[in-house]
């Protein structure tokens, strides 16, 4: 089931055979999901006891990111071979290449803080590129919703906007390359499944400029080097998240080195059955 947050409340899209209906649920149900180890039956129960609404009640323009303001977003890095390669290349002159090679094979994954929920950009808002950077890319990432015990309870789509020149100049600049206003987008919904997403799930990106597609590519979940359990268990070591949290699982797609995003480009990331996260660049 897909759960959408909007300025008009929280809505669950319930699919039965070929029809879909919308049900409005309470904010407390969101919190309960992140405190449950068994979210699917819990959500079914909540849906059964909540009022159905018209689909026009979930206006596209009212959509918010699928996260509460107080929940955190973290990100895993160098979880795909393509990411390891690109980072080694961009940081070669800074002597940082070796770090990325080592972290790809190391037991401990790279995890970094990305955003607090209240700063996350939703499906109808704009992502930003830094004014002091000249080489910027979107990173399309399957994003895990983890409950208060570190278990995967659902999924969303993330865009880990990144300044490659800042990150490449010195790996110690990573937080500045990754964490700034408009650098983290999540959406369009929180997808709660009965089963884990299959390994062949496709992660696809398309970037448009003045109506033309200027870059597109795709990868699959099977290309991720680490298991979601492993990433979740490192994130929950010595850190607690009573309301649960979100973890971006890294990018397997990086545009060619001569590509940089520009203002007004439109980034669309699709992972079915979650949907498409589409954001223009401010
Ligand atoms: O180590 C730098 C960032 C890695 C990252 O964001 C990714 O691989 O997705
Ligand atoms: Mg990333």
mmCIF file of C-alpha atoms in Angstrom, residues 78-87 90 136-142 157-162 164 178 201-207 215-221 223-224 249-257 259 267-271:
data_model
loop_
_atom_site.group_PDB
_atom_site.id
_atom_site.type_symbol
_atom_site.label_atom_id
_atom_site.label_comp_id
_atom_site.label_asym_id
_atom_site.label_seq_id
_atom_site.Cartn_x
_atom_site.Cartn_y
_atom_site.Cartn_z
ATOM 1 C CA UNK A 78 29.808 3.684 -2.337
ATOM 2 C CA UNK A 79 27.407 0.742 -2.251
ATOM 3 C CA UNK A 80 27.595 0.249 -6.036
ATOM 4 C CA UNK A 81 30.701 -0.359 -8.148
ATOM 5 C CA UNK A 82 29.749 2.628 -10.365
ATOM 6 C CA UNK A 83 29.792 4.960 -7.351
ATOM 7 C CA UNK A 84 33.186 3.653 -6.196
ATOM 8 C CA UNK A 85 34.602 4.263 -9.675
ATOM 9 C CA UNK A 86 33.214 7.792 -10.043
ATOM 10 C CA UNK A 87 34.433 8.911 -6.593
ATOM 11 C CA UNK A 90 36.745 12.786 -9.042
ATOM 12 C CA UNK A 136 26.301 19.009 -9.560
ATOM 13 C CA UNK A 137 24.396 15.775 -10.055
ATOM 14 C CA UNK A 138 21.271 14.062 -8.767
ATOM 15 C CA UNK A 139 21.736 10.639 -7.169
ATOM 16 C CA UNK A 140 18.703 8.343 -7.579
ATOM 17 C CA UNK A 141 18.486 6.082 -4.539
ATOM 18 C CA UNK A 142 16.087 3.478 -3.238
ATOM 19 C CA UNK A 157 12.517 7.144 -3.555
ATOM 20 C CA UNK A 158 15.349 9.525 -2.706
ATOM 21 C CA UNK A 159 17.408 12.072 -4.606
ATOM 22 C CA UNK A 160 20.777 12.609 -2.866
ATOM 23 C CA UNK A 161 21.748 15.867 -4.634
ATOM 24 C CA UNK A 162 25.542 16.155 -4.642
ATOM 25 C CA UNK A 164 30.956 16.596 -7.121
ATOM 26 C CA UNK A 178 25.798 16.631 0.493
ATOM 27 C CA UNK A 201 13.518 -3.954 -9.043
ATOM 28 C CA UNK A 202 14.607 -1.242 -11.460
ATOM 29 C CA UNK A 203 15.834 2.210 -10.410
ATOM 30 C CA UNK A 204 15.586 4.582 -13.379
ATOM 31 C CA UNK A 205 16.436 8.254 -13.842
ATOM 32 C CA UNK A 206 15.639 10.771 -16.538
ATOM 33 C CA UNK A 207 16.908 14.365 -16.675
ATOM 34 C CA UNK A 215 20.365 11.928 -19.672
ATOM 35 C CA UNK A 216 18.707 8.653 -18.774
ATOM 36 C CA UNK A 217 19.934 5.439 -17.230
ATOM 37 C CA UNK A 218 18.804 2.604 -14.994
ATOM 38 C CA UNK A 219 20.152 -0.019 -12.632
ATOM 39 C CA UNK A 220 18.641 -2.680 -10.383
ATOM 40 C CA UNK A 221 18.583 -3.387 -6.660
ATOM 41 C CA UNK A 223 23.711 -4.276 -8.058
ATOM 42 C CA UNK A 224 23.861 -3.006 -4.448
ATOM 43 C CA UNK A 249 20.952 3.102 -0.103
ATOM 44 C CA UNK A 250 23.466 4.793 -2.429
ATOM 45 C CA UNK A 251 23.570 5.499 -6.129
ATOM 46 C CA UNK A 252 24.403 3.127 -8.961
ATOM 47 C CA UNK A 253 23.915 5.811 -11.602
ATOM 48 C CA UNK A 254 26.247 8.751 -12.159
ATOM 49 C CA UNK A 255 26.048 10.881 -15.307
ATOM 50 C CA UNK A 256 29.239 11.257 -17.417
ATOM 51 C CA UNK A 257 31.943 13.526 -15.962
ATOM 52 C CA UNK A 259 27.572 16.603 -17.110
ATOM 53 C CA UNK A 267 14.870 15.170 -12.549
ATOM 54 C CA UNK A 268 12.503 12.150 -12.572
ATOM 55 C CA UNK A 269 13.376 8.996 -10.646
ATOM 56 C CA UNK A 270 11.153 5.951 -11.061
ATOM 57 C CA UNK A 271 11.092 2.815 -8.916
#
